[in-house]
Amino acid sequence: MTYGDVLVARGLVKSYGGVRALDGAGIRLRGGEVHTLVGENGAGKSTLVRILSGTRAADAGAVRAAPGTRIAVVSQELSLFPDLTVRENLFPHRPPRRHGLLDRGAMDRAARPVLDELGLDVDLDARVGELPLADQQLTEITRALLRDPGLLVLDEPTSALPAAAVDRLERVLHALTGRGIAVLYVTHFLAEVMRFAHRVTVLRDGRVALSGVRRAEVDVPELVAAMLGGRPEQPERRTRTVVDLAPPVVLSQVSVPGRLADVTFTVRAGEVVGVAGLQGAGHLDALEVVCGRTAISAGRVDIGGRGLPRSLRDAIRAGVAFVPSDRKRYGLMTDRAVWENATAVSWLGLGRGGVMPSRAELVRRTAGLTERLQLRGGPYDVVARLSGGNQQKVVLAKWLATEPRIVVLDDPTRGVDIGVRGEMHRIIGELAAGGAAVLIASTDLAELTEVCDRVLVFVRGRVDGELSGSRLTERSLAVAMQRPSGD
C-alpha cells in the first residue's frame, strides 16, 4: 500500500551561539517507510530531531506535518522509571481511571495488543529496571505507540543491543510500517541502513548531503563519501622512532564477558596507536583494561612490565596516564586552582615531593607544566573560569606530572577549538618522541589519521583489522568500522 507524506521539513536553520548546527537542512517522511538519518558526530542529526519533534524551534525554515499527526520519540537514553512496573511506565500520564481509581484492566486491554505486535512477552507487574535492556527498549517503544503516532522517531535504538535484539527490532519495524506509520531511524550503523531502510538521508556539517535516496540506489562506501565530503584522502605521515623490545602495553587473547573476545595487540615505546569502532565495539573497553578499570576473564595483560593492573591506582604506579573524555566528571576539580589539579596525582596519588611539599614547590612544578602546554591561565586560577580547551590542558598537565611511560587518551580534543586541537596534537607527538607509548581513541576519524602511526579497528568486541601507512584514511577507517566481524 502507498501512503502519503507524514512530515516535510525544508530550509531549517539553527545556530547555537556562533555555531550553525543546521544550515538549510530538510527531510521528507512518508507513511509506511523507514527513513534512516545518518551523519558524523556534530553533523546536525540531534538538532534536526529536536526541531521535528517540537522540543526546539528553528531559526528559519518550515516543518509541516499531516493534519492530526502525533510524533513520538524514543531516545537513545531511555526515559523509563526503573523502580516502577511495566504497566506504570506505559501509562505515566493520565492513566485510565474508574470511579477515581486506576483502571488496571483498561490499561492491560490497551497495552496487550501493542505488546503482542512487538513480540514483547513481559509481566506487566514486573519492575522495568529488572528487565533485559532489549525488553526495556521495546517497553519504551510500546509506550510511544500507545500515543497512536503517525511518526515514530527512533534515535540510535540499537547502540547497546545484542544481535538477537536487533533481529527482533527488524520485525517490529516491519509491523510498524505495515500500519502506515512513518519511522525516522537515526543511526551510525550503516549496516542497519542497508538492512532496514526504505530511504536514507545523510547530513554533513548541518547540510543535506544525500536526500531521501532509496536504499537500493546507494552502498556503504557511497554513504561514507557523503558523510565525509571532499576531505583529503591521505594526511601527511610523521616518521617516529619506536622501540621494538619489551613493549610497555601487551594484551594477549584478552576477553571480558559481553565486551571483548580474544583481543591481542601491543603498543611500543615511541608509538601512537589508535583504537576505533562504533559504539559498543569494544575499543573503549580495551582502554579500560589498560587503565585497570575493567577486569578480564581470560588472557594475559602486561602493562609497564607489571602484569594486569588491579585498579586505576595500580595502573598509575605502572606508569599509565589516563586522560578521560569527560574532563569535568572524571578529570578535574573545577572549583579548585590549576596548581591543585595539576599536582593531584603526582603528589597525592604517588607521593612525589614528600609527605607535605610546600605550596610554592607545587606551584613551581605547575608553572613548568602550564608553560610547556601553553595554557592560558596561571597556577592560581580557578579551573571553572578557564575555557574548555584550557581545562583539557589542565587534565593533561595533571597526568604529565606523573612522568608516564604509557599515555591513554579518550577523545582528547572533544569540545575544543581548532587551535587547541592543533596544540594537543603537538603534545601527543612530543610524548611519543620522548619515548612514551600512546594509545588513543577518538570519535573524530580525522584526528586518528593525523596523529596515529596505526589504528586498530574493533568490531563486536574483536580487533577486526589494522590500518597504517597509505591505507590509513578517514574513508578506509569509516568503512572498516562498519564491516561485519569476520568479513
XYZ file of C-alpha atoms in Angstrom:
487
model
C 0.000 0.000 0.000
C 1.198 3.527 -0.795
C 0.958 6.172 1.926
C 1.358 9.920 1.632
C 3.687 12.389 3.302
C 3.525 12.449 7.082
C 6.022 15.288 7.586
C 8.012 17.609 5.325
C 10.733 19.963 6.587
C 12.512 22.493 4.383
C 15.258 25.090 4.800
C 15.848 24.525 8.500
C 18.449 26.779 10.088
C 19.543 26.583 13.702
C 22.502 28.223 15.432
C 23.851 27.880 18.967
C 25.967 30.902 19.731
C 28.341 31.242 16.811
C 27.957 27.615 15.687
C 25.459 26.805 12.942
C 24.103 23.319 13.679
C 21.694 23.275 10.717
C 22.172 25.235 7.526
C 19.191 24.824 5.219
C 18.503 21.180 6.094
C 15.298 19.355 5.284
C 13.698 15.934 5.103
C 10.540 14.303 3.711
C 8.994 11.422 5.660
C 6.342 9.143 4.170
C 3.956 6.794 5.885
C 4.837 3.112 5.712
C 8.562 3.761 5.312
C 11.680 3.523 7.451
C 13.725 6.616 6.663
C 17.235 6.447 8.115
C 19.157 9.573 9.097
C 22.945 9.297 9.270
C 25.934 11.588 9.630
C 29.086 12.070 11.667
C 29.029 13.378 15.233
C 28.170 17.064 15.009
C 26.519 16.750 11.602
C 23.202 18.093 12.972
C 21.168 14.904 13.448
C 20.129 15.576 17.049
C 19.229 19.184 16.292
C 17.065 18.108 13.365
C 15.246 15.539 15.527
C 14.595 18.129 18.254
C 13.094 20.534 15.734
C 10.932 17.862 14.094
C 9.626 16.736 17.495
C 8.916 20.310 18.601
C 11.343 20.464 21.520
C 13.424 23.127 19.737
C 12.409 25.954 17.443
C 14.246 26.563 14.188
C 15.705 29.990 13.479
C 14.387 29.709 9.915
C 12.651 27.193 7.686
C 9.385 25.294 7.961
C 8.075 21.974 9.270
C 4.687 20.781 8.035
C 3.052 17.624 9.332
C -0.096 15.973 8.049
C -3.195 17.105 9.999
C -3.612 15.262 13.278
C -0.151 13.668 13.145
C 1.277 12.746 16.523
C 5.053 12.461 16.820
C 6.648 10.114 19.355
C 10.382 9.980 20.073
C 12.296 7.047 21.578
C 15.704 8.403 22.565
C 18.972 6.537 22.907
C 18.896 7.343 26.632
C 15.737 5.596 27.794
C 13.313 7.689 29.848
C 11.738 4.812 31.765
C 11.295 4.732 35.547
C 13.261 1.634 36.653
C 11.550 1.295 40.037
C 8.033 1.338 38.544
C 6.226 -1.570 36.899
C 5.861 -2.059 33.163
C 2.197 -1.028 33.421
C 3.046 2.153 35.326
C 5.698 3.052 32.747
C 3.302 2.516 29.842
C 0.788 4.990 31.269
C 2.855 7.681 33.043
C 0.403 10.498 32.285
C -3.388 10.435 32.721
C -3.791 6.673 33.103
C -7.319 5.232 32.698
C -9.427 5.536 35.842
C -12.691 4.086 37.042
C -14.574 5.553 39.973
C -11.495 7.652 40.708
C -9.179 4.628 40.910
C -6.602 3.373 38.416
C -8.285 1.011 35.934
C -5.700 -1.744 35.592
C -7.996 -3.756 33.327
C -8.334 -0.897 30.862
C -4.555 -0.410 30.893
C -3.974 -4.097 30.165
C -6.581 -4.176 27.378
C -4.919 -1.183 25.712
C -1.356 -2.450 26.153
C -1.653 -6.131 25.261
C -2.320 -5.762 21.514
C 0.683 -3.474 21.140
C 2.908 -5.739 23.236
C 1.842 -8.729 21.133
C 2.542 -6.820 17.925
C 6.063 -6.059 19.130
C 6.613 -9.602 20.403
C 7.202 -8.400 23.963
C 6.058 -11.056 26.446
C 6.527 -9.473 29.878
C 4.667 -9.416 33.154
C 3.004 -6.012 33.413
C 3.648 -6.096 37.153
C 7.417 -6.603 36.682
C 9.771 -3.746 37.540
C 11.194 -2.222 34.390
C 14.678 -1.987 35.900
C 14.773 -5.779 36.213
C 14.074 -6.371 32.506
C 16.805 -7.058 29.924
C 17.870 -3.939 28.020
C 16.175 -5.147 24.825
C 12.850 -5.524 26.660
C 13.275 -2.069 28.200
C 13.793 -0.669 24.682
C 10.625 -2.357 23.444
C 8.735 -1.153 26.533
C 9.622 2.417 25.609
C 8.534 1.805 22.005
C 5.265 0.355 23.315
C 4.673 3.476 25.405
C 5.285 5.616 22.326
C 2.876 3.548 20.201
C 0.119 3.842 22.797
C 0.016 7.515 21.820
C -1.018 6.349 18.316
C 1.694 8.322 16.495
C 1.852 8.918 12.775
C 5.632 9.399 13.055
C 7.898 7.398 15.356
C 11.464 8.654 15.814
C 13.984 6.028 16.943
C 17.248 7.695 17.972
C 20.153 5.188 17.996
C 17.849 2.344 19.100
C 20.402 -0.474 18.775
C 23.530 1.156 20.197
C 23.525 -1.112 23.254
C 21.523 -4.095 21.980
C 22.808 -7.606 21.201
C 22.423 -9.063 17.699
C 19.319 -11.108 18.591
C 17.548 -7.957 19.806
C 18.398 -6.203 16.524
C 16.712 -9.059 14.648
C 13.674 -8.533 16.844
C 13.666 -4.817 16.115
C 13.646 -5.552 12.399
C 10.376 -7.451 12.826
C 8.999 -4.557 14.844
C 9.841 -2.071 12.102
C 8.080 -4.259 9.551
C 4.958 -4.321 11.725
C 5.009 -0.547 12.247
C 5.407 0.351 8.597
C 2.692 -2.166 7.740
C 0.335 0.010 9.808
C 1.301 3.077 7.777
C 3.479 4.643 10.471
C 6.458 6.684 9.285
C 9.670 5.762 11.100
C 12.645 8.117 11.278
C 15.570 5.887 12.276
C 18.684 7.737 13.445
C 21.776 5.542 13.479
C 25.546 5.464 12.995
C 25.469 1.768 11.975
C 25.490 1.888 8.184
C 24.887 -1.858 8.031
C 21.495 -1.155 9.612
C 20.774 1.421 6.930
C 21.300 -1.234 4.266
C 19.189 -3.706 6.246
C 16.230 -1.639 7.489
C 15.839 1.477 5.373
C 13.487 2.286 2.551
C 15.208 5.663 2.176
C 18.257 7.369 3.621
C 19.228 10.996 4.237
C 22.813 11.994 5.044
C 23.676 15.177 6.944
C 27.123 16.764 6.768
C 28.002 19.982 8.593
C 24.331 20.877 9.040
C 23.507 20.441 5.357
C 21.862 17.617 3.441
C 24.470 15.638 1.510
C 22.054 12.924 0.317
C 18.301 13.485 0.412
C 15.818 10.626 0.667
C 17.759 8.281 -1.586
C 16.292 4.804 -1.985
C 18.328 2.160 -0.194
C 18.789 0.135 -3.385
C 20.456 3.102 -5.062
C 23.356 3.529 -2.603
C 26.023 1.387 -0.936
C 28.129 1.770 2.220
C 31.192 3.391 0.527
C 28.893 5.955 -1.097
C 27.283 6.731 2.254
C 30.712 7.173 3.826
C 31.740 9.504 0.983
C 28.594 11.574 1.515
C 29.245 11.798 5.270
C 32.872 12.875 4.854
C 32.667 15.049 1.752
C 35.780 16.051 -0.150
C 38.336 15.787 2.632
C 41.878 14.826 1.622
C 42.364 11.082 1.401
C 45.884 10.959 2.754
C 47.232 13.160 5.553
C 50.945 13.752 5.904
C 52.634 10.920 7.764
C 55.127 11.550 10.537
C 58.212 9.404 10.951
C 58.825 8.293 14.525
C 61.388 6.046 16.137
C 59.805 3.160 18.027
C 61.428 0.698 20.407
C 60.752 -2.927 19.477
C 61.947 -4.643 22.646
C 59.689 -5.147 25.682
C 56.667 -3.083 24.563
C 55.053 -1.405 27.588
C 51.496 -2.398 26.524
C 50.753 -6.050 25.758
C 47.300 -7.638 25.564
C 47.183 -11.314 24.586
C 43.888 -13.128 23.897
C 42.046 -10.926 26.375
C 38.325 -11.457 26.962
C 35.727 -9.562 29.014
C 32.258 -11.160 29.046
C 29.932 -9.398 26.644
C 32.546 -6.772 25.762
C 35.851 -8.200 24.482
C 36.697 -11.526 22.832
C 40.246 -12.796 22.254
C 41.815 -9.322 21.848
C 45.550 -9.210 21.140
C 47.709 -6.163 20.458
C 50.832 -4.313 21.590
C 51.876 -0.676 21.768
C 55.597 0.035 21.595
C 57.506 2.882 23.166
C 57.569 5.887 20.859
C 54.417 4.789 19.019
C 50.940 6.346 18.745
C 48.303 3.653 18.266
C 44.639 4.436 17.749
C 41.627 2.287 18.553
C 38.422 2.828 16.596
C 34.960 1.327 16.407
C 31.280 2.032 16.527
C 29.598 2.459 19.893
C 29.861 -0.803 21.838
C 32.507 -2.268 19.506
C 34.931 -2.856 22.391
C 37.678 -0.317 21.689
C 36.863 1.741 24.781
C 36.710 -1.429 26.865
C 40.266 -2.199 25.758
C 41.359 1.209 27.074
C 39.690 0.451 30.405
C 41.608 -2.826 30.674
C 44.900 -0.993 30.128
C 43.932 1.557 32.789
C 42.926 -1.027 35.389
C 39.260 -0.038 35.265
C 37.975 -3.377 33.913
C 38.810 -6.929 35.000
C 39.363 -9.650 32.395
C 38.009 -13.191 32.328
C 40.698 -14.706 30.114
C 44.013 -13.869 28.501
C 47.151 -12.062 29.618
C 47.885 -8.386 30.172
C 51.272 -6.775 30.781
C 51.248 -3.038 31.417
C 54.564 -1.377 32.116
C 56.137 -4.735 32.992
C 53.816 -5.203 35.991
C 51.149 -7.536 34.661
C 47.423 -6.762 34.819
C 46.560 -3.562 36.745
C 44.073 -4.350 39.505
C 42.860 -0.765 39.753
C 43.437 2.693 38.331
C 45.877 3.367 41.183
C 47.797 0.197 40.267
C 47.901 1.334 36.642
C 49.233 4.745 37.686
C 52.048 3.053 39.595
C 52.845 1.101 36.411
C 53.348 4.409 34.605
C 49.914 4.791 32.994
C 48.312 8.208 32.495
C 44.608 8.274 31.618
C 43.063 11.393 30.059
C 39.261 10.824 30.000
C 36.761 12.214 27.520
C 34.524 13.646 30.263
C 37.020 16.040 31.806
C 34.544 17.692 34.194
C 33.221 14.436 35.650
C 36.422 12.409 35.848
C 39.349 14.692 35.204
C 39.006 17.925 37.156
C 38.151 19.588 40.437
C 36.614 22.611 38.760
C 36.216 24.613 41.969
C 39.937 24.367 42.785
C 43.022 26.147 41.445
C 45.078 24.964 38.498
C 48.008 24.020 40.738
C 45.809 21.841 42.962
C 44.521 19.941 39.937
C 47.886 19.656 38.205
C 49.625 18.106 41.221
C 46.766 15.933 42.482
C 48.020 12.624 41.073
C 51.787 13.075 41.311
C 51.679 14.306 44.916
C 48.532 12.842 46.472
C 48.464 9.686 44.361
C 52.158 8.830 44.062
C 53.612 10.780 46.973
C 56.210 12.553 44.871
C 57.740 15.505 46.640
C 57.394 14.091 50.138
C 54.580 13.903 52.617
C 53.952 17.632 52.748
C 55.661 19.616 49.984
C 55.345 23.386 50.160
C 52.704 25.163 48.150
C 55.472 27.154 46.483
C 57.068 23.938 45.226
C 53.767 22.608 43.847
C 53.057 25.927 42.154
C 56.559 25.928 40.656
C 56.005 22.465 39.175
C 52.643 23.551 37.822
C 54.110 26.652 36.188
C 56.565 24.467 34.286
C 53.774 22.252 33.000
C 51.470 25.108 32.017
C 54.306 26.754 30.102
C 55.030 23.504 28.276
C 51.346 23.128 27.386
C 50.897 26.828 26.515
C 47.994 27.004 28.944
C 46.258 30.373 29.033
C 45.916 30.785 32.759
C 48.108 30.891 35.844
C 48.630 28.299 38.619
C 46.294 30.157 40.991
C 43.398 30.496 38.517
C 40.231 28.556 39.364
C 39.709 25.843 36.748
C 35.985 26.586 36.280
C 36.905 30.031 34.897
C 39.113 28.612 32.133
C 37.957 27.837 28.596
C 37.158 24.240 27.683
C 40.412 23.862 25.799
C 42.488 25.121 28.696
C 40.597 22.881 31.107
C 41.595 19.950 28.931
C 45.218 21.101 29.142
C 44.943 21.094 32.944
C 43.819 17.452 32.813
C 46.817 16.653 30.638
C 49.144 18.595 32.950
C 47.939 16.519 35.898
C 48.994 13.330 34.150
C 52.211 14.639 32.628
C 53.314 15.477 36.165
C 53.468 11.713 36.831
C 56.095 11.321 34.057
C 54.144 8.455 32.440
C 55.534 5.715 30.242
C 52.080 4.964 28.810
C 49.545 7.647 27.891
C 45.915 6.637 27.272
C 43.713 9.296 25.679
C 39.941 9.051 25.236
C 38.639 11.721 22.831
C 41.334 14.199 23.945
C 40.107 17.119 21.808
C 36.361 16.754 22.237
C 34.729 20.150 22.569
C 37.871 22.235 21.974
C 38.512 24.728 19.195
C 40.770 24.098 16.222
C 43.687 25.979 17.741
C 43.724 23.912 20.928
C 43.223 20.789 18.826
C 46.445 21.508 16.974
C 48.283 22.157 20.245
C 47.042 18.868 21.696
C 48.239 17.019 18.614
C 51.667 18.647 19.008
C 51.817 17.446 22.608
C 50.850 13.902 21.601
C 53.695 13.890 19.087
C 56.139 15.164 21.704
C 55.070 12.447 24.150
C 55.758 9.745 21.585
C 59.033 11.361 20.540
C 60.053 11.294 24.197
C 59.561 7.530 24.331
C 56.033 7.199 25.692
C 53.642 4.591 24.322
C 50.447 6.445 23.358
C 47.061 4.756 22.979
C 44.218 6.951 21.727
C 40.502 6.633 20.987
C 38.627 9.383 19.196
C 35.205 9.915 17.660
C 36.979 12.221 15.180
C 38.337 9.939 12.450
C 40.414 12.772 11.007
C 42.185 13.041 14.343
C 43.138 9.367 14.268
C 44.551 9.651 10.767
C 46.526 12.758 11.713
C 48.230 11.598 14.916
C 48.409 7.791 14.766
C 51.074 5.522 13.332
C 48.440 2.791 13.041
C 44.821 2.232 14.071
C 43.236 -0.971 15.372
C 39.621 -1.358 14.222
C 37.266 -3.114 16.647
C 34.056 -4.829 15.537
C 31.795 -6.647 18.013
C 34.455 -6.952 20.692
C 37.307 -8.118 18.468
C 40.226 -6.498 16.673
C 38.935 -6.865 13.127
C 41.740 -5.089 11.273
C 44.662 -2.699 11.391
C 45.271 0.311 9.158
C 48.575 2.123 8.696
C 50.585 3.994 6.103
C 48.727 4.850 2.905
C 45.774 2.678 3.984
C 45.059 4.881 6.995
C 42.468 7.377 5.739
C 39.134 8.609 7.054
C 37.229 6.705 4.394
C 39.053 3.436 4.935
C 38.529 3.757 8.692
C 34.832 4.512 8.352
C 34.275 1.585 6.000
C 36.303 -0.816 8.176
C 34.314 0.156 11.289
C 31.059 -0.693 9.505
C 32.235 -4.087 8.275
C 30.535 -7.122 9.900
C 33.023 -9.052 12.038
C 34.968 -11.633 10.084
C 34.325 -10.107 6.627
